[in-house]
Tab-separated table of C-alpha atoms and ligand atoms in Angstrom:
chain	number	residue	atom	x	y	z
A	1	MET	CA	0.000	0.000	0.000
A	2	THR	CA	1.289	3.462	-0.897
A	3	GLU	CA	2.164	5.900	1.921
A	4	PHE	CA	-0.497	8.650	2.383
A	5	ASN	CA	0.480	12.284	2.462
A	6	ILE	CA	-2.075	15.135	2.697
A	7	ASN	CA	-0.152	16.935	-0.036
A	8	THR	CA	-1.015	14.113	-2.414
A	9	LEU	CA	-4.661	15.197	-2.200
A	10	PRO	CA	-5.701	17.451	-5.084
A	11	LYS	CA	-5.048	21.150	-4.499
A	12	GLU	CA	-8.754	21.901	-4.872
A	13	VAL	CA	-9.612	19.475	-2.046
A	14	ARG	CA	-7.065	21.135	0.233
A	15	LYS	CA	-8.457	24.547	-0.742
A	16	ILE	CA	-12.036	23.522	0.108
A	17	ARG	CA	-10.902	22.328	3.540
A	18	GLU	CA	-8.965	25.555	4.108
A	19	ASP	CA	-11.955	27.653	2.975
A	20	ILE	CA	-14.179	25.823	5.468
A	21	ARG	CA	-11.592	26.246	8.247
A	22	THR	CA	-11.202	29.976	7.568
A	23	MET	CA	-14.957	30.440	7.059
A	24	ILE	CA	-14.789	31.544	3.427
A	25	ILE	CA	-17.230	28.671	3.062
A	26	ARG	CA	-19.502	28.866	6.104
A	27	GLY	CA	-22.979	27.907	7.325
A	28	ALA	CA	-23.725	24.258	8.059
A	29	GLY	CA	-25.503	23.474	4.781
A	30	ARG	CA	-22.830	25.015	2.574
A	31	ILE	CA	-20.080	23.329	4.588
A	32	ALA	CA	-21.802	19.962	4.066
A	33	ARG	CA	-22.179	20.464	0.322
A	34	ALA	CA	-18.550	21.608	0.032
A	35	GLY	CA	-17.421	18.518	1.979
A	36	ALA	CA	-19.297	16.211	-0.410
A	37	LYS	CA	-17.876	18.086	-3.402
A	38	ALA	CA	-14.337	17.742	-2.000
A	39	LEU	CA	-14.751	13.959	-1.872
A	40	ALA	CA	-16.006	13.893	-5.468
A	41	ILE	CA	-12.947	15.883	-6.564
A	42	ALA	CA	-10.624	13.605	-4.575
A	43	ALA	CA	-12.173	10.602	-6.355
A	44	GLU	CA	-12.043	12.235	-9.784
A	45	GLU	CA	-8.374	13.100	-9.458
A	46	TYR	CA	-7.212	9.719	-8.120
A	47	ARG	CA	-4.583	8.223	-10.368
A	48	GLY	CA	-4.121	4.594	-9.263
A	49	ASN	CA	-5.708	1.346	-10.336
A	50	ASN	CA	-5.941	-0.664	-7.118
A	51	VAL	CA	-9.420	-0.573	-5.506
A	52	GLU	CA	-8.145	-1.149	-1.960
A	53	ASP	CA	-5.670	1.682	-2.291
A	54	PHE	CA	-8.462	3.903	-3.612
A	55	ILE	CA	-10.691	3.094	-0.627
A	56	SER	CA	-7.896	3.740	1.822
A	57	TYR	CA	-7.088	7.053	0.044
A	58	MET	CA	-10.769	8.069	0.199
A	59	LYS	CA	-10.927	7.261	3.927
A	60	LYS	CA	-7.953	9.545	4.544
A	61	ALA	CA	-9.449	12.270	2.363
A	62	ALA	CA	-12.733	11.936	4.304
A	63	GLU	CA	-10.976	12.302	7.683
A	64	TYR	CA	-9.028	15.288	6.423
A	65	VAL	CA	-12.073	17.159	5.081
A	66	LYS	CA	-14.170	16.273	8.149
A	67	SER	CA	-11.639	17.826	10.510
A	68	ALA	CA	-11.984	21.319	8.978
A	69	ARG	CA	-14.421	22.598	11.649
A	70	PRO	CA	-15.794	20.705	14.641
A	71	THR	CA	-19.328	21.819	15.518
A	72	ALA	CA	-21.645	21.484	12.506
A	73	VAL	CA	-22.587	17.791	12.275
A	74	SER	CA	-23.734	18.418	8.716
A	75	LEU	CA	-20.107	18.006	7.611
A	76	PRO	CA	-19.462	14.520	9.073
A	77	ASN	CA	-23.001	13.515	8.068
A	78	ALA	CA	-22.340	14.553	4.444
A	79	ILE	CA	-19.009	12.728	4.472
A	80	SER	CA	-20.620	9.558	5.875
A	81	TYR	CA	-23.424	9.796	3.312
A	82	VAL	CA	-20.809	9.483	0.561
A	83	MET	CA	-18.393	7.114	2.299
A	84	THR	CA	-21.068	4.648	3.460
A	85	ARG	CA	-22.143	4.189	-0.138
A	86	LEU	CA	-18.580	3.458	-1.165
A	87	LEU	CA	-17.862	1.128	1.757
A	88	ARG	CA	-21.108	-0.850	1.377
A	89	ALA	CA	-20.456	-1.514	-2.308
A	90	SER	CA	-17.960	-4.017	-3.629
A	91	PRO	CA	-16.588	-2.159	-6.633
A	92	GLY	CA	-14.676	-4.283	-9.105
A	93	SER	CA	-12.521	-1.440	-10.379
A	94	VAL	CA	-11.264	1.999	-9.398
A	95	GLU	CA	-13.465	3.478	-12.117
A	96	GLU	CA	-16.554	1.860	-10.583
A	97	ALA	CA	-15.559	2.983	-7.076
A	98	ARG	CA	-14.888	6.505	-8.341
A	99	GLN	CA	-18.364	6.674	-9.908
A	100	ILE	CA	-19.974	5.547	-6.627
A	101	VAL	CA	-18.305	8.441	-4.794
A	102	ILE	CA	-19.120	11.008	-7.465
A	103	SER	CA	-22.792	10.013	-7.747
A	104	ALA	CA	-23.227	9.861	-3.957
A	105	ALA	CA	-21.722	13.357	-3.605
A	106	GLU	CA	-23.956	14.721	-6.378
A	107	GLU	CA	-26.981	13.033	-4.824
A	108	PHE	CA	-26.219	14.586	-1.409
A	109	ILE	CA	-25.757	18.072	-2.885
A	110	GLU	CA	-28.997	17.796	-4.845
A	111	TYR	CA	-30.853	16.491	-1.772
A	112	SER	CA	-29.474	19.296	0.364
A	113	LYS	CA	-30.500	22.070	-2.039
A	114	ASN	CA	-33.944	20.601	-2.445
A	115	ALA	CA	-34.346	20.230	1.335
A	116	VAL	CA	-33.847	23.976	1.770
A	117	LYS	CA	-36.635	24.643	-0.760
A	118	VAL	CA	-39.030	22.313	1.066
A	119	ILE	CA	-38.125	23.900	4.414
A	120	ALA	CA	-38.905	27.334	2.924
A	121	GLU	CA	-42.381	26.169	1.870
A	122	LEU	CA	-43.180	24.412	5.147
A	123	GLY	CA	-41.713	27.167	7.305
A	124	ALA	CA	-43.591	29.933	5.495
A	125	LYS	CA	-46.850	28.279	6.604
A	126	ARG	CA	-45.911	29.104	10.201
A	127	ILE	CA	-45.565	32.804	9.445
A	128	GLU	CA	-48.760	34.824	9.731
A	129	ASN	CA	-49.860	37.988	7.941
A	130	GLY	CA	-48.096	41.057	9.291
A	131	ASP	CA	-45.509	39.121	11.310
A	132	VAL	CA	-42.384	40.874	12.517
A	133	ILE	CA	-39.499	38.417	12.531
A	134	MET	CA	-36.139	38.354	14.265
A	135	THR	CA	-33.192	36.264	13.098
A	136	HIS	CA	-29.619	35.635	14.159
A	137	CYS	CA	-26.398	34.953	12.230
A	138	HIS	CA	-26.696	33.848	8.608
A	139	SER	CA	-28.609	30.666	7.976
A	140	THR	CA	-29.607	29.800	4.424
A	141	ALA	CA	-32.463	27.671	5.764
A	142	ALA	CA	-33.798	30.468	8.012
A	143	VAL	CA	-33.400	33.080	5.252
A	144	SER	CA	-35.260	30.836	2.798
A	145	VAL	CA	-38.241	30.566	5.183
A	146	ILE	CA	-38.352	34.343	5.686
A	147	VAL	CA	-38.030	35.081	1.949
A	148	GLU	CA	-40.758	32.581	1.049
A	149	ALA	CA	-43.080	34.072	3.697
A	150	HIS	CA	-42.294	37.517	2.289
A	151	ASN	CA	-43.094	36.314	-1.253
A	152	GLN	CA	-46.468	35.257	0.122
A	153	GLY	CA	-46.902	38.833	1.375
A	154	LYS	CA	-46.846	37.914	5.075
A	155	VAL	CA	-43.759	39.589	6.554
A	156	SER	CA	-43.986	43.088	7.912
A	157	LYS	CA	-40.290	43.515	8.775
A	158	VAL	CA	-37.224	41.626	9.969
A	159	TYR	CA	-34.859	42.497	12.785
A	160	VAL	CA	-31.448	41.075	11.941
A	161	LYS	CA	-28.886	40.783	14.734
A	162	GLU	CA	-25.376	41.797	13.720
A	163	THR	CA	-23.924	38.551	15.212
A	164	ARG	CA	-20.533	39.422	16.613
A	165	PRO	CA	-17.731	38.780	16.291
A	166	LYS	CA	-17.876	37.723	12.629
A	167	MET	CA	-20.921	39.840	11.741
A	168	GLN	CA	-22.741	37.230	9.673
A	169	GLY	CA	-25.864	39.353	10.302
A	170	LEU	CA	-24.629	41.639	7.542
A	171	ILE	CA	-24.850	38.778	5.032
A	172	THR	CA	-28.413	38.062	6.192
A	173	ALA	CA	-29.412	41.728	6.142
A	174	LYS	CA	-28.192	42.129	2.561
A	175	ALA	CA	-29.797	38.877	1.376
A	176	LEU	CA	-33.160	39.821	2.880
A	177	ALA	CA	-33.017	43.421	1.649
A	178	ASP	CA	-32.092	42.169	-1.847
A	179	ALA	CA	-35.169	39.938	-1.699
A	180	GLY	CA	-37.257	43.057	-1.032
A	181	LEU	CA	-37.822	42.745	2.722
A	182	ASP	CA	-37.930	45.625	5.163
A	183	VAL	CA	-34.764	44.946	7.179
A	184	ILE	CA	-33.529	46.546	10.385
A	185	LEU	CA	-30.005	45.634	11.470
A	186	ILE	CA	-29.667	45.747	15.263
A	187	PRO	CA	-26.783	45.287	17.716
A	188	ASP	CA	-26.641	41.923	19.482
A	189	SER	CA	-27.002	43.568	22.861
A	190	SER	CA	-30.410	45.016	21.907
A	191	VAL	CA	-32.170	41.663	21.511
A	192	ARG	CA	-34.374	42.042	24.606
A	193	TYR	CA	-35.138	45.666	23.777
A	194	PHE	CA	-36.577	44.716	20.370
A	195	MET	CA	-38.155	41.397	21.315
A	196	LYS	CA	-41.395	43.015	22.460
A	197	ARG	CA	-41.987	44.174	18.860
A	198	VAL	CA	-41.369	40.706	17.383
A	199	ASN	CA	-43.916	37.949	16.563
A	200	LYS	CA	-41.621	35.086	15.513
A	201	VAL	CA	-37.943	34.225	15.737
A	202	VAL	CA	-36.495	32.064	12.948
A	203	VAL	CA	-32.937	30.712	13.215
A	204	GLY	CA	-30.885	27.904	11.691
A	205	ALA	CA	-28.893	25.084	13.294
A	206	ASP	CA	-25.438	23.585	13.070
A	207	THR	CA	-26.313	20.487	15.057
A	208	ILE	CA	-29.460	19.132	16.679
A	209	ALA	CA	-29.027	16.682	19.524
A	210	ALA	CA	-31.154	13.614	20.227
A	211	ASN	CA	-33.094	15.470	22.927
A	212	GLY	CA	-33.921	18.381	20.599
A	213	ALA	CA	-31.305	20.826	21.898
A	214	VAL	CA	-30.077	23.062	19.100
A	215	ILE	CA	-26.473	24.086	18.667
A	216	ASN	CA	-26.221	27.246	16.605
A	217	LYS	CA	-24.185	30.449	16.426
A	218	ILE	CA	-23.266	31.867	19.819
A	219	GLY	CA	-26.049	34.146	21.025
A	220	THR	CA	-28.890	31.936	19.757
A	221	SER	CA	-29.649	30.756	23.291
A	222	LEU	CA	-29.926	34.373	24.464
A	223	VAL	CA	-32.374	35.183	21.671
A	224	ALA	CA	-34.333	32.102	22.725
A	225	LEU	CA	-34.334	33.220	26.357
A	226	ALA	CA	-35.593	36.682	25.417
A	227	ALA	CA	-38.221	35.123	23.112
A	228	LYS	CA	-39.477	32.816	25.847
A	229	GLU	CA	-39.751	35.686	28.290
A	230	ALA	CA	-41.746	37.725	25.745
A	231	ARG	CA	-43.831	34.647	24.725
A	232	VAL	CA	-42.574	34.920	21.155
A	233	ARG	CA	-42.429	31.684	19.138
A	234	LEU	CA	-39.011	30.417	18.093
A	235	TYR	CA	-38.579	28.204	15.030
A	236	VAL	CA	-35.425	26.407	13.957
A	237	ALA	CA	-35.062	25.746	10.225
A	238	ALA	CA	-32.792	22.753	9.672
A	239	GLU	CA	-32.273	19.920	7.213
A	240	THR	CA	-32.335	16.396	8.689
A	241	TYR	CA	-28.595	15.946	8.114
A	242	LYS	CA	-28.065	18.478	10.913
A	243	PHE	CA	-29.332	15.923	13.463
A	244	SER	CA	-26.466	14.243	15.257
A	245	PRO	CA	-26.579	10.424	15.525
A	246	GLN	CA	-23.668	10.488	17.980
A	247	THR	CA	-25.738	12.335	20.589
A	248	VAL	CA	-28.091	9.335	20.832
A	249	ILE	CA	-25.349	7.585	22.753
A	250	GLY	CA	-24.474	10.651	24.801
A	251	GLU	CA	-21.557	11.855	22.697
A	252	LEU	CA	-20.461	15.433	23.201
A	253	VAL	CA	-21.070	18.134	20.628
A	254	PRO	CA	-17.776	20.006	20.490
A	255	ILE	CA	-18.138	23.762	20.685
A	256	GLU	CA	-15.656	25.471	18.386
A	257	VAL	CA	-13.439	28.088	20.008
A	258	ARG	CA	-11.868	30.523	17.577
A	259	ASP	CA	-9.050	33.030	17.526
A	260	PRO	CA	-9.282	35.893	20.086
A	261	ARG	CA	-8.327	38.216	17.245
A	262	GLU	CA	-11.865	37.811	15.912
A	263	ILE	CA	-12.873	39.882	18.967
A	264	VAL	CA	-9.996	42.320	19.490
A	265	GLU	CA	-7.082	43.368	17.345
A	266	ASP	CA	-3.699	41.790	17.787
A	267	GLU	CA	-2.229	45.167	18.761
A	268	TRP	CA	-4.677	45.476	21.677
A	269	LEU	CA	-3.958	41.932	22.794
A	270	LYS	CA	-0.241	42.642	22.827
A	271	ALA	CA	-0.740	45.903	24.734
A	272	ASN	CA	-2.893	44.118	27.366
A	273	PRO	CA	-1.213	40.760	27.953
A	274	GLN	CA	-2.878	40.454	31.371
A	275	VAL	CA	-6.308	40.099	29.704
A	276	ARG	CA	-7.323	36.667	28.494
A	277	VAL	CA	-9.814	36.576	25.629
A	278	TYR	CA	-12.057	33.595	24.995
A	279	ASN	CA	-14.122	33.189	21.848
A	280	PRO	CA	-16.544	30.223	21.768
A	281	VAL	CA	-18.614	30.495	18.601
A	282	PHE	CA	-21.640	28.242	19.180
A	283	ASP	CA	-24.037	27.731	22.060
A	284	VAL	CA	-26.756	25.304	23.073
A	285	THR	CA	-30.438	26.212	23.145
A	286	PRO	CA	-32.391	23.721	25.262
A	287	PRO	CA	-35.492	22.117	23.692
A	288	GLU	CA	-37.834	23.894	26.128
A	289	TYR	CA	-36.992	27.150	24.367
A	290	ILE	CA	-37.845	25.905	20.888
A	291	ASP	CA	-41.408	25.797	19.550
A	292	ALA	CA	-40.690	23.683	16.484
A	293	ILE	CA	-37.972	22.462	14.168
A	294	ILE	CA	-38.778	22.875	10.483
A	295	THR	CA	-37.182	20.045	8.487
A	296	GLU	CA	-37.713	18.883	4.909
A	297	LYS	CA	-39.485	15.828	6.355
A	298	GLY	CA	-41.987	17.951	8.243
A	299	ILE	CA	-42.321	20.280	11.216
A	300	ILE	CA	-41.570	18.559	14.506
A	301	PRO	CA	-41.475	19.510	18.169
A	302	PRO	CA	-37.827	19.438	19.360
A	303	GLN	CA	-38.659	16.448	21.582
A	304	ALA	CA	-39.258	14.419	18.404
A	305	ALA	CA	-35.617	14.823	17.274
A	306	ILE	CA	-34.948	11.230	18.278
A	307	LEU	CA	-37.586	10.070	15.758
A	308	ILE	CA	-35.793	11.850	12.922
A	309	LEU	CA	-32.554	10.209	14.041
A	310	MET	CA	-34.196	6.790	14.174
A	311	GLU	CA	-35.655	7.220	10.705
A	312	GLU	CA	-32.534	8.708	9.138
A	313	TYR	CA	-29.984	6.434	10.744
A	314	GLY	CA	-31.998	3.234	11.034
A	315	LEU	CA	-31.867	3.111	14.831
A	316	SER	CA	-34.345	0.775	16.493
A	317	ILE	CA	-36.037	1.296	19.873
A	318	SER	CA	-33.758	-1.327	21.389
A	319	ASP	CA	-30.708	0.439	19.942
A	320	VAL	CA	-31.799	3.617	21.650
A	321	LEU	CA	-32.960	2.072	24.928
A	322	SER	CA	-30.013	-0.240	25.360
A	323	ARG	CA	-27.585	2.639	25.483
A	324	GLU	CA	-26.422	3.388	28.981
A	325	GLN	CA	-26.392	7.108	28.440
A	326	VAL	CA	-28.835	8.682	26.055
A	327	GLU	CA	-28.937	11.994	27.805
A	328	PHE	CA	-27.513	14.787	25.719
A	329	LYS	CA	-24.350	16.423	26.954
A	330	TYR	CA	-22.262	19.153	25.472
A	331	GLU	CA	-18.701	20.050	25.994
A	332	GLU	CA	-18.141	22.281	28.983
A	333	LEU	CA	-16.403	25.488	28.148
A	334	ARG	CA	-12.875	25.334	29.414
A	335	GLU	CA	-10.879	28.519	29.535
B	1	RUB	C1	-23.404	29.714	10.912
B	1	RUB	C2	-24.597	29.366	11.734
B	1	RUB	C3	-25.876	29.072	10.987
B	1	RUB	C4	-25.989	27.552	10.789
B	1	RUB	C5	-27.111	27.185	9.824
B	1	RUB	O1	-22.212	29.725	11.664
B	1	RUB	O2	-24.549	29.254	12.938
B	1	RUB	O3	-26.989	29.512	11.704
B	1	RUB	O4	-24.781	27.045	10.268
B	1	RUB	O5	-26.830	27.737	8.552
B	1	RUB	P1	-20.809	30.029	10.907
B	1	RUB	P2	-27.437	27.118	7.206
B	1	RUB	O6	-20.963	31.327	10.212
B	1	RUB	O7	-19.804	30.052	12.012
B	1	RUB	O8	-20.564	28.886	9.946
B	1	RUB	O9	-28.935	27.185	7.358
B	1	RUB	O10	-26.922	28.021	6.131
B	1	RUB	O11	-26.948	25.731	7.072
């Protein structure tokens, strides 16, 4: 078997991983589609003729792409979607194996794009005439629901939180304004101030745990808290590949911690070495704070997350019940 070196992966595959790591490609759905595409490119560019070597090369490529960012389960789920199809088949040639990977990646990407369209249609049904909406970060799924509801003439205006430190709210604000919505960009700290004027909150998700807890951009749980206090409904728009099968057995959802320089400039950090800066970028919203999760398979209460996982990942009742620890946990923040 030939020795594996990351540099033997096609340049484009390494670039996709780097773009995910540095957030040029960001948002759980896009990350997933990019991950699947990277595997298709890796397969296309493979230049050997031994099937076992190809499979071993693809496994390494999969691990490499998967490790780009830790929190959004959409990435490992997309990678497993493709890899399971390769590993379950018994291809007789590299060409056959290559085609399995390429078609599985294309199928995932197609499924993913279509899922967002279905979520938009289903989600828009939950928006009522004249609704004022609030959203956080930039979620393609959440934006698609809001735009569809707007196209049906239902949305009065949208409050878009800036979403520090990376300001993804600006992407959302532009997308919604371009779609013709009345958009008001607000500072993160004003969420409670504006909540009394809001009828519905719509956000996306990076990962949904077996108990219905939603892991999304840091600050989502605060929006949810303010919404609950003001008795405003909160909807999560998320494709089913954002549900985490690992959480069924009590696995942790790692919370990504990013560079302090996303919060303060390097110069300031150097001038104030006594100050430690900590930058976790996702948080956990408990199921009690979520009214419904809008998936392409239907709208479910968060408590039904386990049913989606059972359907999507073929888990049986005994699989679920025989686990010692099904309670959802998340990684404690460690400074
Ligand atoms: C993006 C984020 C989004 C989800 C869902 O975080 O938290 O709400 O990923 O997005 P980041 P989508 O900018 O750090 O990737 O609906 O587009 O999948």
